[in-house]
Short mmCIF file of C-alpha atoms in Angstrom, two decimals:
data_model
loop_
_atom_site.label_atom_id
_atom_site.label_comp_id
_atom_site.label_asym_id
_atom_site.label_seq_id
_atom_site.Cartn_x
_atom_site.Cartn_y
_atom_site.Cartn_z
CA MET A 57 69.94 137.71 -26.15
CA SER A 58 70.67 134.09 -26.05
CA LEU A 59 71.38 132.26 -29.46
CA ALA A 60 68.79 129.25 -28.44
CA PHE A 61 65.54 130.71 -27.31
CA ILE A 62 62.01 129.76 -27.02
CA PRO A 63 59.89 131.30 -29.49
CA SER A 64 56.46 133.10 -28.47
CA PRO A 65 53.65 133.23 -31.33
CA HIS A 66 53.28 136.90 -32.77
CA THR A 67 49.32 136.23 -32.49
CA GLY A 68 46.78 135.24 -30.24
CA THR A 69 44.13 133.94 -32.97
CA LEU A 70 43.71 132.27 -35.67
CA ASP A 71 42.11 133.45 -38.60
CA LEU A 72 40.23 130.88 -40.97
CA GLY A 73 38.03 132.83 -43.04
CA PRO A 74 35.36 134.95 -41.75
CA LEU A 75 36.10 132.62 -38.24
CA THR A 76 38.28 134.36 -35.64
CA ILE A 77 39.79 131.40 -33.51
CA HIS A 78 41.14 132.37 -29.82
CA MET A 79 43.66 130.17 -28.68
CA TYR A 80 43.29 130.72 -25.62
CA GLY A 81 40.20 129.69 -25.64
CA LEU A 82 41.30 126.51 -27.66
CA MET A 83 43.79 125.12 -25.09
CA LEU A 84 40.89 125.58 -22.97
CA LEU A 85 38.65 123.64 -24.47
CA LEU A 86 41.84 120.90 -25.15
CA ALA A 87 42.62 121.56 -21.36
CA ILE A 88 38.37 120.33 -20.41
CA ALA A 89 38.47 117.92 -23.21
CA ALA A 90 41.80 116.09 -21.33
CA CYS A 91 40.04 116.38 -18.03
CA ILE A 92 36.26 114.45 -18.68
CA TRP A 93 38.12 111.83 -20.93
CA LEU A 94 41.03 111.04 -17.67
CA THR A 95 38.01 111.95 -15.14
CA GLY A 96 35.54 109.33 -17.47
CA VAL A 97 37.84 106.71 -17.85
CA ARG A 98 38.42 106.32 -14.30
CA TRP A 99 35.02 106.49 -13.08
CA VAL A 100 33.79 103.94 -15.16
CA ARG A 101 36.62 101.71 -13.85
CA ARG A 102 35.09 102.05 -10.62
CA GLY A 103 31.61 101.17 -11.60
CA GLY A 104 30.43 104.58 -12.35
CA ASP A 105 29.13 105.61 -16.08
CA TRP A 106 29.83 108.36 -18.30
CA ASP A 107 26.32 110.12 -18.20
CA LEU A 108 27.31 111.44 -14.69
CA VAL A 109 31.25 112.89 -15.79
CA LEU A 110 29.02 114.47 -18.39
CA LYS A 111 26.67 116.17 -16.26
CA VAL A 112 29.50 117.34 -13.80
CA ALA A 113 31.38 119.15 -16.19
CA VAL A 114 29.02 120.72 -18.24
CA TRP A 115 28.05 122.87 -14.76
CA GLY A 116 31.41 121.98 -13.08
CA VAL A 117 32.96 123.98 -16.06
CA ALA A 118 30.47 126.50 -16.51
CA ALA A 119 30.74 127.26 -13.08
CA GLY A 120 34.51 126.69 -12.89
CA ILE A 121 35.16 129.68 -15.47
CA VAL A 122 32.37 132.01 -13.74
CA GLY A 123 34.75 131.28 -10.74
CA ALA A 124 38.29 131.49 -12.54
CA ARG A 125 37.40 135.19 -14.34
CA ALA A 126 35.40 136.23 -10.53
CA TYR A 127 39.07 135.52 -9.01
CA HIS A 128 40.83 137.05 -11.52
CA ASP A 129 38.52 140.13 -11.61
CA ILE A 130 38.45 140.94 -7.85
CA THR A 131 42.29 140.07 -6.94
CA SER A 132 43.78 141.98 -10.23
CA TRP A 133 40.90 145.11 -11.24
CA ASP A 134 43.99 147.28 -12.84
CA GLU A 135 44.28 144.07 -15.36
CA VAL A 136 40.94 144.24 -16.59
CA SER A 137 40.79 146.38 -19.70
CA SER A 138 38.50 148.94 -20.52
CA PRO A 139 35.84 149.87 -19.86
CA LYS A 140 35.29 147.69 -17.53
CA TRP A 141 31.68 146.22 -17.53
CA LYS A 142 32.96 144.98 -21.03
CA GLY A 143 36.29 144.01 -19.29
CA ILE A 144 35.52 141.76 -17.01
CA PHE A 145 33.30 139.11 -19.47
CA ALA A 146 37.18 139.27 -21.69
CA VAL A 147 37.65 135.96 -21.38
CA TRP A 148 39.57 135.40 -24.42
CA GLU A 149 42.45 138.08 -22.96
CA GLY A 150 43.31 136.31 -20.23
CA GLY A 151 43.36 136.59 -16.77
CA LEU A 152 41.64 133.32 -15.33
CA GLY A 153 42.33 132.49 -11.46
CA VAL A 154 42.65 128.92 -10.62
CA TRP A 155 41.68 128.99 -7.51
CA GLY A 156 38.71 130.60 -7.95
CA GLY A 157 38.18 128.25 -10.84
CA ILE A 158 38.79 124.87 -9.05
CA LEU A 159 36.24 126.19 -6.33
CA LEU A 160 33.34 127.47 -7.64
CA GLY A 161 33.43 124.34 -10.34
CA CYS A 162 34.41 121.45 -7.51
CA LEU A 163 31.31 123.32 -5.11
CA VAL A 164 28.77 122.95 -8.22
CA GLY A 165 30.42 119.43 -9.61
CA ALA A 166 29.74 117.93 -5.45
CA VAL A 167 25.88 119.48 -5.47
CA VAL A 168 25.59 117.20 -9.09
CA VAL A 169 26.72 114.45 -8.27
CA ARG A 170 25.23 114.17 -4.76
CA ARG A 171 21.45 115.48 -6.54
CA GLU A 172 22.87 112.10 -8.37
CA GLY A 173 22.68 109.40 -4.96
CA VAL A 174 26.63 109.22 -5.16
CA ARG A 175 29.34 109.76 -2.81
CA VAL A 176 30.56 113.13 -3.48
CA ARG A 177 34.27 112.21 -2.62
CA ASP A 178 34.18 109.46 -4.93
CA MET A 179 33.72 111.34 -7.68
CA MET A 180 36.28 113.55 -6.05
CA ASP A 181 39.66 111.44 -6.07
CA ALA A 182 38.35 110.26 -9.92
CA VAL A 183 39.15 113.92 -10.75
CA ALA A 184 41.93 114.84 -9.08
CA PRO A 185 44.50 113.61 -11.92
CA GLY A 186 42.33 114.66 -14.46
CA LEU A 187 42.08 118.49 -13.10
CA LEU A 188 46.07 118.92 -12.96
CA LEU A 189 46.03 117.47 -16.68
CA ALA A 190 44.07 120.54 -17.22
CA GLN A 191 45.53 122.77 -15.86
CA GLY A 192 48.87 121.92 -17.59
CA ILE A 193 47.01 122.05 -20.49
CA GLY A 194 45.85 125.67 -19.77
CA ARG A 195 49.18 127.07 -19.47
CA TRP A 196 49.73 126.69 -22.80
CA GLY A 197 47.17 129.81 -23.35
CA ASN A 198 49.57 132.00 -22.13
CA TRP A 199 52.22 131.41 -24.53
CA TRP A 200 50.01 132.12 -26.84
CA ASN A 201 48.83 135.26 -25.39
CA GLN A 202 53.00 136.38 -24.45
CA GLU A 203 51.58 136.15 -20.40
CA LEU A 204 52.40 135.44 -17.05
CA TYR A 205 55.97 134.72 -17.76
CA GLY A 206 58.88 134.87 -15.51
CA LYS A 207 62.17 136.65 -14.81
CA PRO A 208 64.62 137.73 -17.37
CA THR A 209 67.20 134.45 -18.10
CA ASP A 210 69.53 132.95 -20.23
CA LEU A 211 69.36 129.77 -20.38
CA PRO A 212 68.61 128.31 -23.86
CA TRP A 213 65.16 127.58 -22.77
CA GLY A 214 64.37 131.53 -22.06
CA LEU A 215 60.24 132.54 -23.82
CA LYS A 216 61.59 134.59 -26.20
CA ILE A 217 58.59 137.86 -25.17
CA ASP A 218 57.63 140.48 -28.61
CA PRO A 219 58.76 144.46 -26.88
CA GLU A 220 54.63 145.05 -26.84
CA HIS A 221 54.25 141.91 -24.39
CA ARG A 222 56.95 142.57 -22.07
CA VAL A 223 56.24 144.01 -18.59
CA ALA A 224 57.22 147.11 -17.86
CA GLY A 225 60.94 147.73 -16.62
CA TYR A 226 61.61 144.79 -18.02
CA GLU A 227 61.54 146.68 -21.46
CA ASN A 228 65.37 145.67 -22.79
CA ASP A 229 64.98 142.08 -21.58
CA ALA A 230 64.20 139.74 -24.88
CA THR A 231 64.25 136.46 -23.23
CA PHE A 232 62.29 135.36 -20.25
CA HIS A 233 61.97 132.14 -17.34
CA PRO A 234 59.17 130.05 -19.19
CA THR A 235 56.72 129.29 -16.34
CA PHE A 236 53.68 128.09 -18.63
CA LEU A 237 56.17 125.03 -19.97
CA TYR A 238 57.57 124.84 -16.31
CA GLU A 239 54.08 124.35 -14.91
CA PHE A 240 53.30 121.83 -17.55
CA VAL A 241 55.94 119.88 -17.21
CA TYR A 242 55.50 119.62 -13.43
CA ASP A 243 51.76 119.06 -13.85
CA LEU A 244 52.19 116.17 -16.31
CA ILE A 245 54.76 114.06 -13.47
CA GLY A 246 52.03 114.92 -10.92
CA VAL A 247 49.94 113.61 -13.22
CA GLY A 248 51.90 110.70 -13.01
CA LEU A 249 52.28 110.42 -10.11
CA LEU A 250 48.90 110.83 -8.61
CA LEU A 251 47.69 107.65 -11.10
CA LEU A 252 50.94 105.29 -9.97
CA LEU A 253 50.46 106.03 -5.84
CA ASP A 254 46.38 105.72 -7.03
CA ARG A 255 47.10 102.19 -8.36
CA ARG A 256 49.54 101.42 -5.35
CA PHE A 257 48.12 102.18 -2.53
CA ARG A 258 44.30 102.52 -1.20
CA PHE A 259 43.25 105.60 -0.23
CA ARG A 260 40.46 106.89 1.97
CA PRO A 261 38.24 109.50 -0.46
CA PRO A 262 39.07 112.28 -0.97
CA ALA A 263 42.86 111.93 -0.13
CA LEU A 264 43.86 111.89 -3.40
CA PHE A 265 42.57 114.57 -4.09
CA ALA A 266 44.43 116.79 -0.97
CA LEU A 267 47.03 115.05 -2.15
CA TYR A 268 46.53 116.69 -5.85
CA VAL A 269 45.84 120.50 -4.10
CA SER A 270 49.65 119.97 -2.14
CA TYR A 271 51.02 119.05 -5.14
CA TYR A 272 50.06 121.44 -7.19
CA THR A 273 50.47 124.41 -3.84
CA VAL A 274 54.06 123.57 -4.32
CA GLY A 275 54.90 123.77 -7.48
CA ARG A 276 52.70 126.79 -7.82
CA PHE A 277 54.49 128.76 -4.69
CA PHE A 278 58.36 128.54 -6.66
CA GLU A 279 56.39 129.33 -9.49
CA GLU A 280 55.10 132.82 -8.09
CA LEU A 281 58.94 133.33 -6.96
CA LEU A 282 59.19 133.44 -10.75
CA ARG A 283 56.90 135.75 -12.15
CA ILE A 284 57.09 139.18 -12.74
CA ASP A 285 53.44 140.02 -14.05
CA PRO A 286 51.99 142.82 -11.99
CA ALA A 287 50.39 141.63 -8.69
CA HIS A 288 49.29 142.17 -4.50
CA HIS A 289 52.49 142.05 -2.59
CA PHE A 290 51.91 141.14 1.28
CA LEU A 291 55.30 140.88 3.61
CA GLY A 292 57.47 140.40 0.33
CA LEU A 293 55.51 137.85 -1.26
CA ARG A 294 52.64 137.94 -3.89
CA LEU A 295 48.76 137.48 -3.36
CA ASN A 296 49.50 134.04 -5.31
CA ALA A 297 51.86 132.75 -3.11
CA TRP A 298 50.44 132.67 0.26
CA VAL A 299 47.27 131.46 -1.19
CA SER A 300 49.44 128.32 -2.06
CA LEU A 301 51.13 128.63 1.48
CA VAL A 302 47.88 128.64 3.40
CA VAL A 303 45.99 126.07 0.84
CA PHE A 304 48.89 123.07 1.06
CA ALA A 305 49.29 123.49 4.83
CA VAL A 306 44.76 122.80 5.22
CA SER A 307 45.46 120.42 2.18
CA THR A 308 48.72 118.48 3.85
CA VAL A 309 46.96 118.59 7.89
CA PHE A 310 43.45 117.16 6.40
CA PHE A 311 45.52 114.10 4.20
CA VAL A 312 47.60 113.33 7.15
CA TRP A 313 44.64 113.73 9.42
CA TRP A 314 41.86 111.69 7.00
CA GLN A 315 44.43 108.92 5.86
CA PHE A 316 46.39 108.01 8.55
CA LEU A 317 44.71 109.22 11.64
CA ARG A 318 41.25 108.99 11.50
CA GLY A 319 40.07 105.51 12.10
CA GLY A 320 36.68 103.96 10.76
CA GLU A 321 36.29 105.04 7.42
CA GLU A 322 36.95 102.25 4.50
CA GLY A 323 39.30 102.70 1.08
CA PRO A 324 37.39 102.67 -1.78
CA ARG A 325 34.47 101.77 -3.60
CA ARG A 326 32.92 100.38 -5.86
CA VAL A 327 30.38 103.23 -7.05
CA ARG A 328 26.51 102.15 -6.81
CA ARG A 329 24.44 102.78 -9.78
CA ARG A 330 21.64 104.45 -9.44
CA GLU A 331 18.42 102.12 -9.99
CA PRO A 332 16.26 104.07 -12.48
CA GLU A 333 13.33 105.21 -11.03
CA GLY A 334 9.08 104.87 -11.87
CA PRO A 335 6.90 101.70 -12.02
CA ALA A 336 8.57 98.81 -13.96
CA MET A 337 6.94 98.65 -17.80
CA ALA A 338 4.14 95.86 -16.94
CA ILE A 339 3.79 93.51 -20.01
CA PRO A 340 0.63 91.42 -19.96
CA LYS A 341 1.28 87.41 -19.87
CA GLY A 342 0.83 85.43 -22.82
CA ARG A 343 1.76 88.49 -25.29
CA VAL A 344 5.88 87.41 -24.69
CA ARG A 345 7.36 85.98 -27.55
CA PRO A 346 11.16 83.89 -27.68
CA SER A 347 13.68 84.80 -29.13
CA ARG A 348 14.42 82.41 -32.58
#
């Protein structure tokens, strides 16, 4: 074992008297809060209001958690704890697939935005940096659970894993690549790049969202090459590596076509505030007193 390493917490819970806090869940809450904050700031600057952001957050987050857990249960059924009927809901034990979470969360969020009479593509570009920020923060939950780490390494920043959390076949190795930290740093850099590019260039919504997807999938592909947790393999690559390649290709082609080749579409525009519905309250003439 290397003389220098990153320690891992020996427990993933924090006991405060009768209250037990699952740190994995707490990291998810912090990630959600960060996404809502950054999205809200960007949305208000574009002429929108916080009310819509909060509505999208309530429905999108709930759907995202369901989608993320469903993706994990479907693609990693062997990792679901027994009894299965209970294990499929054990989110606090880890096991959330980002692909299912982003997909279902965005679909439900889009329905909410559309029902409010706002262009979905405008909200997609507003939320893109926030989603990447949330993904980076959420990875700290893997550190608390000592899961989803990479191959063994003697580098000074190797992550020490307790014997009971080591993947079968690596029982004699103590330090591993901290893939949670790699993704956290990569995602933070990506947030900065997206914000910078959005200020310097005029993107046709949802081009920035497509750029966010392309950026994330590049890093995720190389992360999958490091990870050693159990996964389905096809033609020598992990399932999520193939998903990253396919999603990257689709999002990149869409970005180039939408931003550079497709004509007749304006750039980002100010969000139109919805007028209150229903008849205005009538005030009898002569009943209004001048302010003093």
